[in-house]
């Protein structure tokens, strides 16, 4: 067995690991090559979480640990891949909440059951959405109430952009439309980057975005946030009121990024991975890095995370039914 000094010297992120203080666990590391499987492309938000955590777990959880992207179908390809993996702890799913708690209500058929086919390990981060205005919306509109008044007077111009049809951001828009009793037309993009380009260019007046994507542009004054969808104000945009504060008490929508293992993975393996992730999320350098992306670290025990998954699953059902939305492949 390596001593602590040898472990630190063999790891890539030396300065980060020096502050990590990973515990000595009684269970030996897994004998094999582990992979964190992400459903979204390299270089995105998932990478900003998975790769630093992988660096901190490498040499502690398994013989080796890599990050692997299996993209497509809004994350479903990665979910299905991990479902079929052996329950030995070596194949880890990192996925946003929507494929696990929203898609079961929007797709007529899924090739997985999120409540049966997986063992929840922990949430890692949570992130809110911004109801964002660009130069395509009159500058005097600064609140949701202002926007609702404008939308009622200009229904043909009341379009809003979302990074994907059927996403949680899309549902935030549909919830606002229903609650405010206004006509709004959604415009679905293939991801957050092209949407951001169009809202900044004025082609679409407002959009729902992940806070981290628009945060620099809001701070620079190029964009403005009319409200955030978290239950409490975002620590990254503390000056922006929530939609709840502005009278829309049911529009408290926040997504998480979570880790899962295949069903029937041994409980000791699940707990060991959970413990190591908790230690990684507590590293000051990692917390600071996450803040630059508008991400808040949130660790939960496997039992707590399982309850959160089930609660979010149950919450989305009636919301989806109220909109009548059905996803298309």
Tab-separated table of C-alpha atoms in Angstrom:
chain	number	residue	atom	x	y	z
A	1	UNK	CA	0.000	0.000	0.000
A	2	UNK	CA	1.236	3.490	-0.763
A	3	UNK	CA	1.657	5.870	2.112
A	4	UNK	CA	-0.041	9.262	1.978
A	5	UNK	CA	3.017	11.039	0.576
A	6	UNK	CA	3.361	8.514	-2.259
A	7	UNK	CA	-0.313	8.837	-3.140
A	8	UNK	CA	-0.012	12.603	-3.379
A	9	UNK	CA	3.134	12.425	-5.474
A	10	UNK	CA	1.541	10.005	-7.931
A	11	UNK	CA	-1.528	12.163	-8.533
A	12	UNK	CA	-1.757	14.814	-11.256
A	13	UNK	CA	-3.319	17.615	-9.264
A	14	UNK	CA	-0.688	17.930	-6.555
A	15	UNK	CA	-1.680	21.300	-5.101
A	16	UNK	CA	-5.375	20.429	-5.171
A	17	UNK	CA	-4.834	17.085	-3.502
A	18	UNK	CA	-2.678	18.696	-0.845
A	19	UNK	CA	-5.776	20.491	0.418
A	20	UNK	CA	-8.085	17.545	-0.141
A	21	UNK	CA	-7.230	15.384	2.847
A	22	UNK	CA	-8.845	12.225	1.468
A	23	UNK	CA	-9.623	9.742	4.255
A	24	UNK	CA	-8.062	6.330	4.565
A	25	UNK	CA	-10.941	3.971	3.908
A	26	UNK	CA	-10.953	0.398	5.118
A	27	UNK	CA	-12.169	-0.868	1.733
A	28	UNK	CA	-9.342	-1.259	-0.799
A	29	UNK	CA	-9.589	0.525	-4.109
A	30	UNK	CA	-11.343	-1.306	-6.927
A	31	UNK	CA	-9.119	-3.453	-9.098
A	32	UNK	CA	-9.826	-2.242	-12.596
A	33	UNK	CA	-10.296	0.746	-14.856
A	34	UNK	CA	-13.225	2.942	-13.832
A	35	UNK	CA	-14.976	5.422	-16.113
A	36	UNK	CA	-17.203	8.409	-15.381
A	37	UNK	CA	-19.651	8.348	-18.285
A	38	UNK	CA	-21.137	11.721	-19.253
A	39	UNK	CA	-24.030	12.177	-21.645
A	40	UNK	CA	-22.793	15.506	-22.980
A	41	UNK	CA	-19.783	16.676	-25.016
A	42	UNK	CA	-16.351	17.285	-23.572
A	43	UNK	CA	-15.639	20.886	-22.650
A	44	UNK	CA	-19.079	21.626	-21.232
A	45	UNK	CA	-20.469	21.946	-17.733
A	46	UNK	CA	-20.220	18.218	-17.069
A	47	UNK	CA	-16.504	18.261	-17.782
A	48	UNK	CA	-16.035	21.127	-15.344
A	49	UNK	CA	-17.232	18.781	-12.620
A	50	UNK	CA	-16.224	15.301	-13.745
A	51	UNK	CA	-12.583	15.893	-14.639
A	52	UNK	CA	-11.532	17.690	-11.422
A	53	UNK	CA	-13.330	15.066	-9.336
A	54	UNK	CA	-11.673	12.321	-11.353
A	55	UNK	CA	-8.286	13.875	-10.610
A	56	UNK	CA	-9.043	13.860	-6.905
A	57	UNK	CA	-10.343	10.266	-6.918
A	58	UNK	CA	-7.593	8.835	-9.090
A	59	UNK	CA	-5.477	6.441	-7.061
A	60	UNK	CA	-8.096	6.239	-4.304
A	61	UNK	CA	-11.171	4.666	-5.905
A	62	UNK	CA	-9.904	2.386	-8.679
A	63	UNK	CA	-6.693	1.439	-10.440
A	64	UNK	CA	-7.414	4.134	-13.003
A	65	UNK	CA	-10.250	6.579	-13.558
A	66	UNK	CA	-11.163	8.302	-16.825
A	67	UNK	CA	-13.968	10.537	-18.102
A	68	UNK	CA	-15.843	9.305	-21.142
A	69	UNK	CA	-18.451	11.187	-23.201
A	70	UNK	CA	-21.294	9.205	-24.751
A	71	UNK	CA	-23.351	11.927	-26.314
A	72	UNK	CA	-26.692	12.012	-28.055
A	73	UNK	CA	-30.438	11.816	-27.455
A	74	UNK	CA	-30.319	14.442	-24.731
A	75	UNK	CA	-28.206	12.257	-22.450
A	76	UNK	CA	-30.234	9.083	-22.916
A	77	UNK	CA	-27.454	7.211	-24.729
A	78	UNK	CA	-25.162	7.538	-21.714
A	79	UNK	CA	-27.946	6.525	-19.327
A	80	UNK	CA	-28.732	3.403	-21.347
A	81	UNK	CA	-25.036	2.528	-21.583
A	82	UNK	CA	-24.537	2.627	-17.824
A	83	UNK	CA	-27.769	0.698	-17.243
A	84	UNK	CA	-26.242	-2.210	-19.212
A	85	UNK	CA	-22.889	-2.077	-17.384
A	86	UNK	CA	-21.816	-4.598	-14.785
A	87	UNK	CA	-22.706	-3.558	-11.207
A	88	UNK	CA	-19.079	-3.613	-10.109
A	89	UNK	CA	-18.604	0.105	-9.437
A	90	UNK	CA	-16.369	0.651	-12.452
A	91	UNK	CA	-18.962	2.412	-14.643
A	92	UNK	CA	-20.262	5.655	-13.143
A	93	UNK	CA	-23.008	7.758	-14.696
A	94	UNK	CA	-22.802	11.537	-14.391
A	95	UNK	CA	-26.043	13.089	-15.623
A	96	UNK	CA	-28.180	16.210	-15.132
A	97	UNK	CA	-31.521	15.740	-13.453
A	98	UNK	CA	-33.726	15.990	-16.555
A	99	UNK	CA	-32.966	12.554	-18.077
A	100	UNK	CA	-33.731	10.957	-14.718
A	101	UNK	CA	-36.732	12.916	-13.425
A	102	UNK	CA	-38.232	14.839	-16.375
A	103	UNK	CA	-37.844	12.597	-19.434
A	104	UNK	CA	-39.913	9.757	-17.931
A	105	UNK	CA	-42.902	12.095	-18.141
A	106	UNK	CA	-42.220	13.599	-21.575
A	107	UNK	CA	-41.197	10.546	-23.622
A	108	UNK	CA	-43.816	7.914	-24.376
A	109	UNK	CA	-41.162	5.227	-24.074
A	110	UNK	CA	-37.739	5.119	-22.455
A	111	UNK	CA	-35.300	2.217	-22.491
A	112	UNK	CA	-34.558	2.701	-18.800
A	113	UNK	CA	-36.362	3.221	-15.516
A	114	UNK	CA	-34.438	5.772	-13.431
A	115	UNK	CA	-35.964	4.530	-10.184
A	116	UNK	CA	-35.212	0.848	-10.827
A	117	UNK	CA	-32.172	0.531	-13.069
A	118	UNK	CA	-29.750	2.699	-11.065
A	119	UNK	CA	-28.337	3.173	-7.600
A	120	UNK	CA	-28.081	6.870	-6.653
A	121	UNK	CA	-24.663	7.825	-5.283
A	122	UNK	CA	-24.804	11.593	-4.700
A	123	UNK	CA	-25.599	14.928	-6.233
A	124	UNK	CA	-22.480	16.942	-7.014
A	125	UNK	CA	-23.635	20.435	-7.995
A	126	UNK	CA	-26.821	22.396	-8.446
A	127	UNK	CA	-27.521	25.300	-10.792
A	128	UNK	CA	-30.329	27.749	-11.456
A	129	UNK	CA	-31.703	29.342	-14.607
A	130	UNK	CA	-31.905	32.980	-15.622
A	131	UNK	CA	-34.822	34.558	-17.461
A	132	UNK	CA	-32.549	36.675	-19.616
A	133	UNK	CA	-33.211	39.743	-21.751
A	134	UNK	CA	-31.011	40.928	-24.586
A	135	UNK	CA	-30.969	43.946	-26.895
A	136	UNK	CA	-34.041	42.587	-28.692
A	137	UNK	CA	-36.184	43.602	-25.707
A	138	UNK	CA	-36.779	47.300	-24.915
A	139	UNK	CA	-34.230	48.518	-22.375
A	140	UNK	CA	-36.862	49.830	-19.962
A	141	UNK	CA	-38.103	46.271	-19.276
A	142	UNK	CA	-36.247	45.192	-16.172
A	143	UNK	CA	-38.616	42.860	-14.252
A	144	UNK	CA	-40.905	39.941	-14.963
A	145	UNK	CA	-43.912	42.210	-14.422
A	146	UNK	CA	-42.536	44.594	-17.049
A	147	UNK	CA	-42.097	41.710	-19.450
A	148	UNK	CA	-45.600	40.335	-18.881
A	149	UNK	CA	-47.092	43.766	-19.606
A	150	UNK	CA	-44.986	44.057	-22.777
A	151	UNK	CA	-45.840	40.500	-23.911
A	152	UNK	CA	-49.552	41.153	-23.556
A	153	UNK	CA	-49.189	44.280	-25.680
A	154	UNK	CA	-46.899	42.572	-28.232
A	155	UNK	CA	-47.947	38.894	-28.427
A	156	UNK	CA	-46.399	38.318	-31.862
A	157	UNK	CA	-42.989	39.433	-30.563
A	158	UNK	CA	-43.164	37.442	-27.313
A	159	UNK	CA	-40.796	34.654	-28.303
A	160	UNK	CA	-38.311	33.083	-25.920
A	161	UNK	CA	-35.321	30.900	-26.628
A	162	UNK	CA	-34.407	27.645	-24.879
A	163	UNK	CA	-31.364	25.423	-25.437
A	164	UNK	CA	-33.503	22.349	-26.171
A	165	UNK	CA	-37.160	21.462	-26.563
A	166	UNK	CA	-38.486	19.551	-23.564
A	167	UNK	CA	-35.662	20.685	-21.285
A	168	UNK	CA	-36.268	21.985	-17.775
A	169	UNK	CA	-35.583	25.478	-19.144
A	170	UNK	CA	-38.334	24.991	-21.707
A	171	UNK	CA	-40.718	23.977	-18.945
A	172	UNK	CA	-39.771	27.055	-16.922
A	173	UNK	CA	-40.962	29.120	-19.901
A	174	UNK	CA	-44.170	27.128	-20.250
A	175	UNK	CA	-44.838	27.496	-16.516
A	176	UNK	CA	-44.390	31.281	-16.757
A	177	UNK	CA	-46.681	31.458	-19.781
A	178	UNK	CA	-49.431	29.586	-17.932
A	179	UNK	CA	-49.013	31.428	-14.622
A	180	UNK	CA	-48.949	34.892	-16.231
A	181	UNK	CA	-51.697	34.019	-18.741
A	182	UNK	CA	-49.745	35.337	-21.710
A	183	UNK	CA	-48.989	34.073	-25.193
A	184	UNK	CA	-45.340	33.091	-25.569
A	185	UNK	CA	-43.732	31.173	-28.414
A	186	UNK	CA	-40.715	29.043	-27.629
A	187	UNK	CA	-37.768	28.761	-30.008
A	188	UNK	CA	-35.677	25.653	-29.371
A	189	UNK	CA	-31.951	25.672	-30.152
A	190	UNK	CA	-29.356	22.925	-30.328
A	191	UNK	CA	-27.576	23.875	-27.143
A	192	UNK	CA	-26.811	26.899	-25.022
A	193	UNK	CA	-24.077	28.406	-27.234
A	194	UNK	CA	-26.181	29.172	-30.339
A	195	UNK	CA	-29.009	30.412	-28.112
A	196	UNK	CA	-26.640	32.773	-26.323
A	197	UNK	CA	-25.414	34.137	-29.659
A	198	UNK	CA	-28.951	34.944	-30.777
A	199	UNK	CA	-30.123	36.552	-27.555
A	200	UNK	CA	-26.980	38.708	-27.495
A	201	UNK	CA	-27.551	39.585	-31.136
A	202	UNK	CA	-31.169	40.560	-30.547
A	203	UNK	CA	-32.640	37.843	-32.791
A	204	UNK	CA	-34.633	36.524	-29.826
A	205	UNK	CA	-35.718	39.038	-27.134
A	206	UNK	CA	-35.547	36.779	-24.066
A	207	UNK	CA	-34.327	33.329	-23.177
A	208	UNK	CA	-34.004	30.857	-20.361
A	209	UNK	CA	-30.348	30.023	-19.745
A	210	UNK	CA	-28.206	28.284	-17.184
A	211	UNK	CA	-26.956	31.047	-14.885
A	212	UNK	CA	-23.304	30.203	-15.466
A	213	UNK	CA	-23.636	30.725	-19.229
A	214	UNK	CA	-24.993	34.274	-18.993
A	215	UNK	CA	-23.399	35.424	-15.733
A	216	UNK	CA	-20.375	37.175	-17.334
A	217	UNK	CA	-22.599	38.981	-19.854
A	218	UNK	CA	-25.030	40.109	-17.170
A	219	UNK	CA	-22.176	41.468	-15.077
A	220	UNK	CA	-20.776	43.318	-18.086
A	221	UNK	CA	-24.178	44.845	-18.886
A	222	UNK	CA	-24.550	43.183	-22.297
A	223	UNK	CA	-27.501	41.170	-21.012
A	224	UNK	CA	-29.860	41.592	-18.063
A	225	UNK	CA	-31.621	39.006	-15.954
A	226	UNK	CA	-35.289	39.627	-15.256
A	227	UNK	CA	-35.325	36.883	-12.640
A	228	UNK	CA	-33.755	33.601	-11.561
A	229	UNK	CA	-35.604	30.326	-11.127
A	230	UNK	CA	-34.044	29.118	-7.865
A	231	UNK	CA	-36.097	29.150	-4.675
A	232	UNK	CA	-33.638	31.636	-3.163
A	233	UNK	CA	-31.492	34.254	-4.865
A	234	UNK	CA	-28.449	32.964	-6.660
A	235	UNK	CA	-25.181	33.678	-4.830
A	236	UNK	CA	-23.728	34.442	-8.265
A	237	UNK	CA	-26.373	37.067	-9.146
A	238	UNK	CA	-27.499	38.238	-5.688
A	239	UNK	CA	-28.978	41.467	-7.057
A	240	UNK	CA	-31.471	39.583	-9.261
A	241	UNK	CA	-34.807	38.665	-7.621
A	242	UNK	CA	-36.243	35.190	-8.027
A	243	UNK	CA	-39.425	34.504	-9.949
A	244	UNK	CA	-40.840	33.346	-6.621
A	245	UNK	CA	-40.167	36.810	-5.159
A	246	UNK	CA	-41.888	38.351	-8.153
A	247	UNK	CA	-45.126	36.499	-7.522
A	248	UNK	CA	-44.595	33.173	-9.300
A	249	UNK	CA	-44.394	30.888	-6.287
A	250	UNK	CA	-44.481	27.635	-8.269
A	251	UNK	CA	-41.619	28.523	-10.617
A	252	UNK	CA	-38.795	27.318	-8.417
A	253	UNK	CA	-36.806	25.235	-10.879
A	254	UNK	CA	-33.249	24.195	-10.232
A	255	UNK	CA	-31.312	21.332	-11.777
A	256	UNK	CA	-28.637	19.128	-10.270
A	257	UNK	CA	-25.816	17.073	-11.673
A	258	UNK	CA	-25.732	13.638	-10.097
A	259	UNK	CA	-23.743	10.411	-10.008
A	260	UNK	CA	-25.330	6.981	-10.335
A	261	UNK	CA	-24.137	3.388	-10.483
A	262	UNK	CA	-25.958	0.449	-12.072
A	263	UNK	CA	-28.597	-1.244	-9.932
A	264	UNK	CA	-27.308	-3.985	-7.620
A	265	UNK	CA	-23.895	-2.360	-7.148
A	266	UNK	CA	-22.676	-3.439	-3.677
A	267	UNK	CA	-23.626	-0.970	-0.944
A	268	UNK	CA	-20.023	-0.764	0.289
A	269	UNK	CA	-18.860	0.393	-3.155
A	270	UNK	CA	-21.648	2.970	-3.359
A	271	UNK	CA	-20.778	4.359	0.059
A	272	UNK	CA	-17.066	4.476	-0.686
A	273	UNK	CA	-17.607	6.449	-3.893
A	274	UNK	CA	-19.989	8.761	-2.060
A	275	UNK	CA	-17.417	9.457	0.635
A	276	UNK	CA	-14.647	10.201	-1.843
A	277	UNK	CA	-16.859	12.551	-3.857
A	278	UNK	CA	-17.831	14.378	-0.667
A	279	UNK	CA	-14.182	14.988	0.142
A	280	UNK	CA	-13.527	16.229	-3.402
A	281	UNK	CA	-16.451	18.650	-3.249
A	282	UNK	CA	-15.088	20.136	-0.029
A	283	UNK	CA	-11.729	21.101	-1.567
A	284	UNK	CA	-11.441	24.931	-1.510
A	285	UNK	CA	-9.817	25.097	-4.945
A	286	UNK	CA	-12.642	23.087	-6.470
A	287	UNK	CA	-15.359	25.180	-4.799
A	288	UNK	CA	-13.730	28.328	-6.193
A	289	UNK	CA	-13.517	26.814	-9.673
A	290	UNK	CA	-17.170	25.779	-9.599
A	291	UNK	CA	-18.232	29.313	-8.659
A	292	UNK	CA	-16.767	30.650	-11.904
A	293	UNK	CA	-19.289	28.468	-13.739
A	294	UNK	CA	-22.255	29.384	-11.536
A	295	UNK	CA	-22.278	25.944	-9.888
A	296	UNK	CA	-22.867	25.248	-6.201
A	297	UNK	CA	-21.445	22.025	-4.721
A	298	UNK	CA	-24.147	19.913	-3.074
A	299	UNK	CA	-23.272	16.554	-1.550
A	300	UNK	CA	-25.896	14.119	-0.285
A	301	UNK	CA	-25.762	10.628	1.150
A	302	UNK	CA	-27.010	7.865	-1.169
A	303	UNK	CA	-30.242	7.726	0.821
A	304	UNK	CA	-30.755	11.501	0.716
A	305	UNK	CA	-30.031	11.619	-2.986
A	306	UNK	CA	-32.441	8.758	-3.692
A	307	UNK	CA	-35.180	10.689	-1.895
A	308	UNK	CA	-34.381	13.816	-3.901
A	309	UNK	CA	-34.536	11.913	-7.185
A	310	UNK	CA	-37.923	10.451	-6.258
A	311	UNK	CA	-39.285	13.817	-5.068
A	312	UNK	CA	-38.216	15.566	-8.280
A	313	UNK	CA	-39.600	12.688	-10.355
A	314	UNK	CA	-42.960	13.036	-8.628
A	315	UNK	CA	-42.985	16.832	-8.947
A	316	UNK	CA	-42.440	16.897	-12.710
A	317	UNK	CA	-45.301	14.516	-13.518
A	318	UNK	CA	-48.207	16.941	-12.954
A	319	UNK	CA	-46.241	19.867	-14.415
A	320	UNK	CA	-45.715	18.000	-17.685
A	321	UNK	CA	-49.322	16.810	-17.808
A	322	UNK	CA	-50.567	20.384	-17.294
A	323	UNK	CA	-48.622	21.583	-20.353
A	324	UNK	CA	-49.614	18.673	-22.572
A	325	UNK	CA	-46.041	18.534	-23.902
A	326	UNK	CA	-44.744	15.306	-25.472
A	327	UNK	CA	-41.116	14.906	-26.502
A	328	UNK	CA	-40.161	13.681	-29.949
A	329	UNK	CA	-37.080	11.632	-30.793
